[in-house]
Short mmCIF file of C-alpha atoms in Angstrom, two decimals:
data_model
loop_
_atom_site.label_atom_id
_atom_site.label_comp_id
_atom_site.label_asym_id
_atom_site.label_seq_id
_atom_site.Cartn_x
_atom_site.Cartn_y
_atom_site.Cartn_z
CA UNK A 20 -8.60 -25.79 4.29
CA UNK A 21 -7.29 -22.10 4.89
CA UNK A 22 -5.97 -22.48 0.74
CA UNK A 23 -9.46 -23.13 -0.33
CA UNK A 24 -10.87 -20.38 2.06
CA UNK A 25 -8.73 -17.99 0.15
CA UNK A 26 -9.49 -19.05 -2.91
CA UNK A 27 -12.37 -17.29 -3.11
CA UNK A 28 -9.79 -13.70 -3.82
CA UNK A 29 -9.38 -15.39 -7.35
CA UNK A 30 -12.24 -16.22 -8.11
CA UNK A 31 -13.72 -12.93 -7.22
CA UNK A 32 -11.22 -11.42 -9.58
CA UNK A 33 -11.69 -13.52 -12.36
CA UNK A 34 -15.93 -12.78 -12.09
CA UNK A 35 -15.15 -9.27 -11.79
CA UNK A 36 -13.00 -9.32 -14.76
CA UNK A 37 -15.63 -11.65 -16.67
CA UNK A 38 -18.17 -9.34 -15.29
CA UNK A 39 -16.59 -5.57 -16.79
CA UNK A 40 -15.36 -7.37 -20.15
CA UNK A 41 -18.84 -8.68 -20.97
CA UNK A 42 -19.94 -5.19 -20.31
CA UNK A 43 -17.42 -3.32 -22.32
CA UNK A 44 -18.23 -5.66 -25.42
CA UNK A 45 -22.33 -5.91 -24.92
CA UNK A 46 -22.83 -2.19 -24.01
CA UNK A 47 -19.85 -0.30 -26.03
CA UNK A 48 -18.68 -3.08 -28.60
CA UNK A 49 -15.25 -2.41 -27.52
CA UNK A 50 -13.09 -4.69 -24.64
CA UNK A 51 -11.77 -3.59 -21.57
CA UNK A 52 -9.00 -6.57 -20.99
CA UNK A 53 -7.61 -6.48 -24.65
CA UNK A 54 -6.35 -3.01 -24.92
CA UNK A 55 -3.29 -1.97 -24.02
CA UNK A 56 -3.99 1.23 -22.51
CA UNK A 57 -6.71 -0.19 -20.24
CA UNK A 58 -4.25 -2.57 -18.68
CA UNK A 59 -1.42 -0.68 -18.07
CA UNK A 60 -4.08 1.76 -16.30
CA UNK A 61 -4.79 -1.20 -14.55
CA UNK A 62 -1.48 -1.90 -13.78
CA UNK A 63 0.04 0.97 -12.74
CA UNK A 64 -3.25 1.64 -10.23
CA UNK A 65 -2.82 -1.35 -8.68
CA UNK A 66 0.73 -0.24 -8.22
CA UNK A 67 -0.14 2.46 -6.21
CA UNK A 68 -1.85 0.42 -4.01
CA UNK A 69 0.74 -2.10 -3.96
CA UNK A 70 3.29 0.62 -2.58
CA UNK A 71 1.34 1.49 0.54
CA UNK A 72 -0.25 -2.49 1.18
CA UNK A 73 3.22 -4.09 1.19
CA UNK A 74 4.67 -2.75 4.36
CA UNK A 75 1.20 -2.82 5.68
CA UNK A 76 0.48 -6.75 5.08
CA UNK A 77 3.99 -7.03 7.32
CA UNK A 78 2.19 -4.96 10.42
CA UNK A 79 -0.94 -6.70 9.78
CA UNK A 80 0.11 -10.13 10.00
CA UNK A 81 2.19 -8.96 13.34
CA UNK A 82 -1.01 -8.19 14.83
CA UNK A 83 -1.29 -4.26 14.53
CA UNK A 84 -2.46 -1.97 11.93
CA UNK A 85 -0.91 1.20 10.55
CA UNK A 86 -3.35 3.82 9.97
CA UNK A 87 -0.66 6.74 8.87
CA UNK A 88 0.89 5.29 5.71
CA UNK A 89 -1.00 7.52 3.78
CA UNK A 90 0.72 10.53 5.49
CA UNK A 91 3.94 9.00 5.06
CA UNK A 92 3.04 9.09 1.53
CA UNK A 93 2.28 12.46 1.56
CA UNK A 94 5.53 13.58 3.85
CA UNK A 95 7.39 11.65 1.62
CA UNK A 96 6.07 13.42 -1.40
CA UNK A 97 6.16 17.32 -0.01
CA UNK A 98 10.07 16.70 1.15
CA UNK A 99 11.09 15.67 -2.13
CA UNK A 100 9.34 17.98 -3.94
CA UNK A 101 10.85 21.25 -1.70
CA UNK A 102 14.38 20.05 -2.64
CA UNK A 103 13.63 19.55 -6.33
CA UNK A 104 12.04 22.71 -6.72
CA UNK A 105 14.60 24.74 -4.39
CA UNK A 106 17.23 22.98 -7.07
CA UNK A 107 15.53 24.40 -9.59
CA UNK A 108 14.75 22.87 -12.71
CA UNK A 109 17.96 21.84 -14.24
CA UNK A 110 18.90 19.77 -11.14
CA UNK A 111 20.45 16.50 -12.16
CA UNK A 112 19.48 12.85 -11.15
CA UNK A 113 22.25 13.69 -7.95
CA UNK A 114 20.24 16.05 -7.01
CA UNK A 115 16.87 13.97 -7.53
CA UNK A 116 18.03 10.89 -5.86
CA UNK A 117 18.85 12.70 -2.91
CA UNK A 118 15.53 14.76 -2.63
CA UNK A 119 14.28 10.75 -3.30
CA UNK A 120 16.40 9.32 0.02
CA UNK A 121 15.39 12.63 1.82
CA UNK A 122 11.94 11.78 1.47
CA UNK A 123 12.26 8.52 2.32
CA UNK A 124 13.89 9.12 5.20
CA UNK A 125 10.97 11.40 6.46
CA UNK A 126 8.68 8.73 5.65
CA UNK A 127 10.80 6.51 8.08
CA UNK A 128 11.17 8.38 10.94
CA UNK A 129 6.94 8.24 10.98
CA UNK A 130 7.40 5.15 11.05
CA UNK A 131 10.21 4.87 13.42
CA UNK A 132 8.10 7.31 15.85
CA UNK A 133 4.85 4.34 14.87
CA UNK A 134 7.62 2.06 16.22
CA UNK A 135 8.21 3.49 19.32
CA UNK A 136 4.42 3.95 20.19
CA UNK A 137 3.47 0.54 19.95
CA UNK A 138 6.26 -1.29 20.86
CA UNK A 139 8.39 1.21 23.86
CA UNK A 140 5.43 2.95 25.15
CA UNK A 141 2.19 0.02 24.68
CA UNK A 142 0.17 2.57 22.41
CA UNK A 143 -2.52 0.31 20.45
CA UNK A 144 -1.35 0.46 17.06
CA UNK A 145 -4.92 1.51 16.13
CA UNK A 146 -4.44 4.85 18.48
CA UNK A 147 -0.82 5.42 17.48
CA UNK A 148 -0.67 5.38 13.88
CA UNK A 149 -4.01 7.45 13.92
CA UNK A 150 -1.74 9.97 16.23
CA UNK A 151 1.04 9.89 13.46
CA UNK A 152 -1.47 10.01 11.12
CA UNK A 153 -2.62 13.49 11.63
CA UNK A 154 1.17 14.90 13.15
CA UNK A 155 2.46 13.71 9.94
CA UNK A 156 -0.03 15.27 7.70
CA UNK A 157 0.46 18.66 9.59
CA UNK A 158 4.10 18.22 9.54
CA UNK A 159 3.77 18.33 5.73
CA UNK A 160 1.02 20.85 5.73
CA UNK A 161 3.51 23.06 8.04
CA UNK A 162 6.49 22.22 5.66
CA UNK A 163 4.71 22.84 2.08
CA UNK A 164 3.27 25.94 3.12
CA UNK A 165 -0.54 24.85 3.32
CA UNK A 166 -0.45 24.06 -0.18
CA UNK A 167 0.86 21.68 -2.98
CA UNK A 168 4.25 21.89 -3.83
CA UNK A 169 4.86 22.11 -7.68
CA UNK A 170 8.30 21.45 -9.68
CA UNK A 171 9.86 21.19 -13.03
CA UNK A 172 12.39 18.88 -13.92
CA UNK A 173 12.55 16.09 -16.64
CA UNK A 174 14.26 13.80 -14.81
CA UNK A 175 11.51 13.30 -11.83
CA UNK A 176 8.99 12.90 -14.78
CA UNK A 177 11.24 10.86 -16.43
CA UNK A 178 10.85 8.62 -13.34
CA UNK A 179 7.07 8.98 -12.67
CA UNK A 180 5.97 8.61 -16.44
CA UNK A 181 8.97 6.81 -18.29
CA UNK A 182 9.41 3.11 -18.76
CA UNK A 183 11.69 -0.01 -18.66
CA UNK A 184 11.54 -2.29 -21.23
CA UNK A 185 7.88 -1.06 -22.09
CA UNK A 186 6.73 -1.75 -18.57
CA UNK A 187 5.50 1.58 -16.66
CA UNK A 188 8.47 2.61 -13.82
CA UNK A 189 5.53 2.22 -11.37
CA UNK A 190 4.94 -0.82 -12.01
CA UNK A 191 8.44 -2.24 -12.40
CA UNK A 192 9.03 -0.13 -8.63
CA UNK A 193 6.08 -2.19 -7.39
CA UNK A 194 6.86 -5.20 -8.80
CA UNK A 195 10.39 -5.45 -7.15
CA UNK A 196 9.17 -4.04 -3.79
CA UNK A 197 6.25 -7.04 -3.97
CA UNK A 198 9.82 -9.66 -4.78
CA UNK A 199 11.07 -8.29 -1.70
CA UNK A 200 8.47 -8.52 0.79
CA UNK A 201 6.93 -11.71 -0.47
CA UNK A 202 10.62 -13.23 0.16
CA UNK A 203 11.05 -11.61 3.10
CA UNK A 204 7.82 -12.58 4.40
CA UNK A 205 8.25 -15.95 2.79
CA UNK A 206 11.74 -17.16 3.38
CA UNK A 207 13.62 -15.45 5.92
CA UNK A 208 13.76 -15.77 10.04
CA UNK A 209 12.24 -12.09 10.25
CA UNK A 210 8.90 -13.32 8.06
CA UNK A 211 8.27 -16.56 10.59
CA UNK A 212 9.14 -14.56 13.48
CA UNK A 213 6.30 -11.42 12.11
CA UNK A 214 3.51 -14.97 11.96
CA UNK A 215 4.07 -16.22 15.07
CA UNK A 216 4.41 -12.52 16.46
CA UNK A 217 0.68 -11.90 15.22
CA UNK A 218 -0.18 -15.99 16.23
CA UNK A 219 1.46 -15.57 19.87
CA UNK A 220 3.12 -13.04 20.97
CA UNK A 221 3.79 -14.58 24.65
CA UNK A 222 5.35 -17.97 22.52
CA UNK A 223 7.53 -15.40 20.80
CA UNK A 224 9.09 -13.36 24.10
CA UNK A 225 9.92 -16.96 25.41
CA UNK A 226 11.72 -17.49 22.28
CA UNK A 227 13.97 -15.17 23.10
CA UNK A 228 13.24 -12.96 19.88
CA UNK A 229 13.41 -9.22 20.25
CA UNK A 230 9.79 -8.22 20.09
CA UNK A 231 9.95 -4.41 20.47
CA UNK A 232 12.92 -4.86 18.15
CA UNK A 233 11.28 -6.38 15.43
CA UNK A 234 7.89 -3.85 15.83
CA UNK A 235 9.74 -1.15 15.53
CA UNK A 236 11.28 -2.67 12.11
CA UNK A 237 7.88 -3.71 10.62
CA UNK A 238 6.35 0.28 10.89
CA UNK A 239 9.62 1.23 9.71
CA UNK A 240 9.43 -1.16 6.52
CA UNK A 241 5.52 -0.41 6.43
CA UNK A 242 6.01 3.61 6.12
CA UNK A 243 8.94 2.75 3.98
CA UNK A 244 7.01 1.01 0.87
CA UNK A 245 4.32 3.84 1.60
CA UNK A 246 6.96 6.79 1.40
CA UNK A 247 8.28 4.95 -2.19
CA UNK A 248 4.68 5.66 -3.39
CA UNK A 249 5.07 9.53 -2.37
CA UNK A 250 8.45 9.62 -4.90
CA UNK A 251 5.99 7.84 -7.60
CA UNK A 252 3.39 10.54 -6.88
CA UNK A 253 5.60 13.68 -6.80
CA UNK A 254 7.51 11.96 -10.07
CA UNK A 255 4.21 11.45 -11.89
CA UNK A 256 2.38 14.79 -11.14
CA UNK A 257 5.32 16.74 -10.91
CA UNK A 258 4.37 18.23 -7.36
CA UNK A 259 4.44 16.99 -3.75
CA UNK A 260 0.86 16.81 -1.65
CA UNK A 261 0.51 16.34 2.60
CA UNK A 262 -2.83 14.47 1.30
CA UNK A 263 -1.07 12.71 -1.43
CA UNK A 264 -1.73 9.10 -0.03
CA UNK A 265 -4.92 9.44 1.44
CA UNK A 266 -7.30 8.66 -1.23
CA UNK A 267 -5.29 5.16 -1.26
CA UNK A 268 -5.04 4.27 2.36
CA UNK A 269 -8.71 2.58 2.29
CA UNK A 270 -7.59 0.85 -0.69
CA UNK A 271 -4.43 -0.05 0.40
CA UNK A 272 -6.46 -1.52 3.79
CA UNK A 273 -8.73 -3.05 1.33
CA UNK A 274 -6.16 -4.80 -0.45
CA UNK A 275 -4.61 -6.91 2.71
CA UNK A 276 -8.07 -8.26 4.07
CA UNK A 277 -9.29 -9.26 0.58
CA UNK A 278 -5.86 -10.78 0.17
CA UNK A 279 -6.56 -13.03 3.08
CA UNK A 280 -4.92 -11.52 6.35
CA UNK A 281 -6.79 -11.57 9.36
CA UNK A 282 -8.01 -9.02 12.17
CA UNK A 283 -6.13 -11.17 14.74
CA UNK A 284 -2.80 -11.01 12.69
CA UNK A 285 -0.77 -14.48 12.12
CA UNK A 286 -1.99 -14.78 8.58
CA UNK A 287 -1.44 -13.16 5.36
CA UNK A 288 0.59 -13.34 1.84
CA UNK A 289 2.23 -10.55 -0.51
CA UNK A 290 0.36 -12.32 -3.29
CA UNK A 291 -3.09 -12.33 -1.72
CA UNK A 292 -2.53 -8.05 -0.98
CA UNK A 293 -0.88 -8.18 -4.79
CA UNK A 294 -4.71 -10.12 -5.54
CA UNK A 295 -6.55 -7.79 -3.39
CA UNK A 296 -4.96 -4.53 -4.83
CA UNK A 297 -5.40 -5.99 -8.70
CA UNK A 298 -9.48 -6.71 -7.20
CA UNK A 299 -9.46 -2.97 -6.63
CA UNK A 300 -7.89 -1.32 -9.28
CA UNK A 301 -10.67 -3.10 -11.88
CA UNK A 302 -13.29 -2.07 -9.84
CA UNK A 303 -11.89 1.82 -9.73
CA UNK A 304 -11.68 1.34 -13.79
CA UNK A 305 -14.57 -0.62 -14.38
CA UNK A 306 -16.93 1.56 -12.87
CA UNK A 307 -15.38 4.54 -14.38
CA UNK A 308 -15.65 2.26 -17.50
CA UNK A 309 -19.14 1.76 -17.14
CA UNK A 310 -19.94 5.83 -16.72
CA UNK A 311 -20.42 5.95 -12.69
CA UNK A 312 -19.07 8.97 -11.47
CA UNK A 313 -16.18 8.24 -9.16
CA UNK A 314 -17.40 8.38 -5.48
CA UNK A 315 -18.80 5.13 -6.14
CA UNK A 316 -15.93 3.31 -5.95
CA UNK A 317 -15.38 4.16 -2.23
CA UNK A 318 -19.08 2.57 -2.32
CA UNK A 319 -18.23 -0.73 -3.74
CA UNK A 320 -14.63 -0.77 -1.88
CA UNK A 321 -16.35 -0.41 1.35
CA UNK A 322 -18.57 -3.21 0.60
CA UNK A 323 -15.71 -5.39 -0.55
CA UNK A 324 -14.37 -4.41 2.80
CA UNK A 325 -17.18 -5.72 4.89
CA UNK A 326 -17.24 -9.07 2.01
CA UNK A 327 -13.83 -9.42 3.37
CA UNK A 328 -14.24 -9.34 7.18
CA UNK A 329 -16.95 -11.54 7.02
CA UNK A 330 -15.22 -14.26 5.30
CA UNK A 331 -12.20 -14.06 7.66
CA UNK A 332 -14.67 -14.06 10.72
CA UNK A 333 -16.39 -17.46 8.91
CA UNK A 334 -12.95 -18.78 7.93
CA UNK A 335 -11.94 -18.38 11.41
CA UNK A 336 -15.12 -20.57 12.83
CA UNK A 337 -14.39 -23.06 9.99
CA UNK A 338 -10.73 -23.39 11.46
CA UNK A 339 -11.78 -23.48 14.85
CA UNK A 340 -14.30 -26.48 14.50
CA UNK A 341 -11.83 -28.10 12.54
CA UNK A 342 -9.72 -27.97 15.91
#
């Protein structure tokens, strides 16, 4: 039953899809699915929703939520930019990678500090990561200087706009991240202890399983992915921004419900957030597509949003009277 609830994520791509292309060809004569260009724009937006919604479907299923990834994003982004640029511009891929761990190890300790919130002290993950969420975006406002830190260096563009074996670096850096977390989710001890962490936590104390252990690990993987998408950003627009994730986070939190995961937590897939952040993407580029200016695709998001809720609440009162 809950495989033909979710079901309705592909088919809603598919009619969106359906619903753009016969657009594109009735009102422009041209396509929007059979052009190159328009797919790997596709693509690589998806990715950048992918980045932040990976680590995110982990705390989700667990039962929280973790509002600051899109500050993790942007600490992420400002560190590794400050050491690039304080390199100067003929710094070498040493030099790069390093800014790259440096950043991500910024991006972590948010996420270690998330950690420690919920799990040490009892914060509500909502009230914690909204906490983090603004001390982390002030940490990189403090750090940058109030304003956007720009650089010059082939090889971070090299990373943000180059390719491997003609797929965008984006998307190939998404793609293995989504291998990773789907397996880990999937196939390991750590994935089936996250379900039944968001299912029961009580079942999963008596199990003897490390609980603050294992939250603390999930904020740290969630602000993890999102601190890969500040390297992307910084690599792709050669500077670092504190507000760098923030146009994705209600994306990002769009992709995991569409994808399937609940409010209550115990459910949820990599591919359904991989679904959910493809759903998105072609609605961002089909409404540009169609002319719209581009507010209204935190119009149409936010409805997808509510679309979403409401069949998890119904899917949940299916389940139940199935019981």
């Amino acid at each position: 039953m809950r495989s033909l609830l979710n079901a309705w994520s592909w088919l809603f791509l598919i009619l969106i899809l359906g619903f753009f292309e016969i657009y594109a060809q009735t009102q422009t004569g041209s396509t929007l699915l059979f052009r190159i260009y328009n797919l790997q724009a596709i693509s690589i937006a998806a990715s950048q929703i992918l980045l932040l919604g990976l680590g995110l479907t982990l705390v989700i299923v667990a039962g929280h939520i973790d509002l600051s990834i899109a500050f993790s994003t942007g600490f992420a982004a400002v560190v590794m930019a400050l050491i690039v640029r304080t390199a100067g511009a003929d710094a070498g891929w040493v030099t790069v990678i390093l800014a790259m761990l440096a950043g991500l190890g910024a991006a972590a300790l948010v996420g270690a500090v998330n950690g420690w919130l919920v799990a040490i002290l009892n914060v509500p993950s909502f009230i914690g990561t909204l906490g983090t969420y603004g001390i982390a975006r002030g940490a990189a406002l403090i750090v940058a200087g109030g304003a956007t830190v720009s650089i010059r260096n082939d090889h971070t563009r090299a990373f943000g706009n180059g390719d491997i074996l003609g797929l965008p670096v984006p998307l190939v850096v998404a793609a293995v991240l989504t291998l990773v977390c789907h397996y880990l989710l999937k196939h390991t001890r750590f994935g089936a202890h996250t379900y039944a962490l968001g299912a029961n936590r009580a079942s999963v104390e008596r199990a003897g399983v490390n609980v603050k252990k294992h939250l603390i690990l999930l904020f740290i993987l969630s602000a993890f992915t999102a601190g890969i998408g500040g390297l992307i950003y910084t690599s792709r627009f050669s500077a670092g921004a504190a507000n760098a994730g923030e146009p994705i986070l209600l994306y990002a939190v769009a992709a995991v419900f569409i994808g399937g995961a609940s409010l209550t937590g115990g459910q949820g897939t990599i591919t359904g957030t991989v679904i959910g952040a493809f759903i998105i993407a072609v609605i961002q580029f089909g409404l540009v597509f169609c002319g719209l200016p581009p507010y209204w695709q935190f119009v149409a998001v936010g409805l997808v949003i509510i679309v979403a809720v409401l069949v998890d609440q119904s899917k949940d009162r299916l389940m139940g009277g199935k019981s």
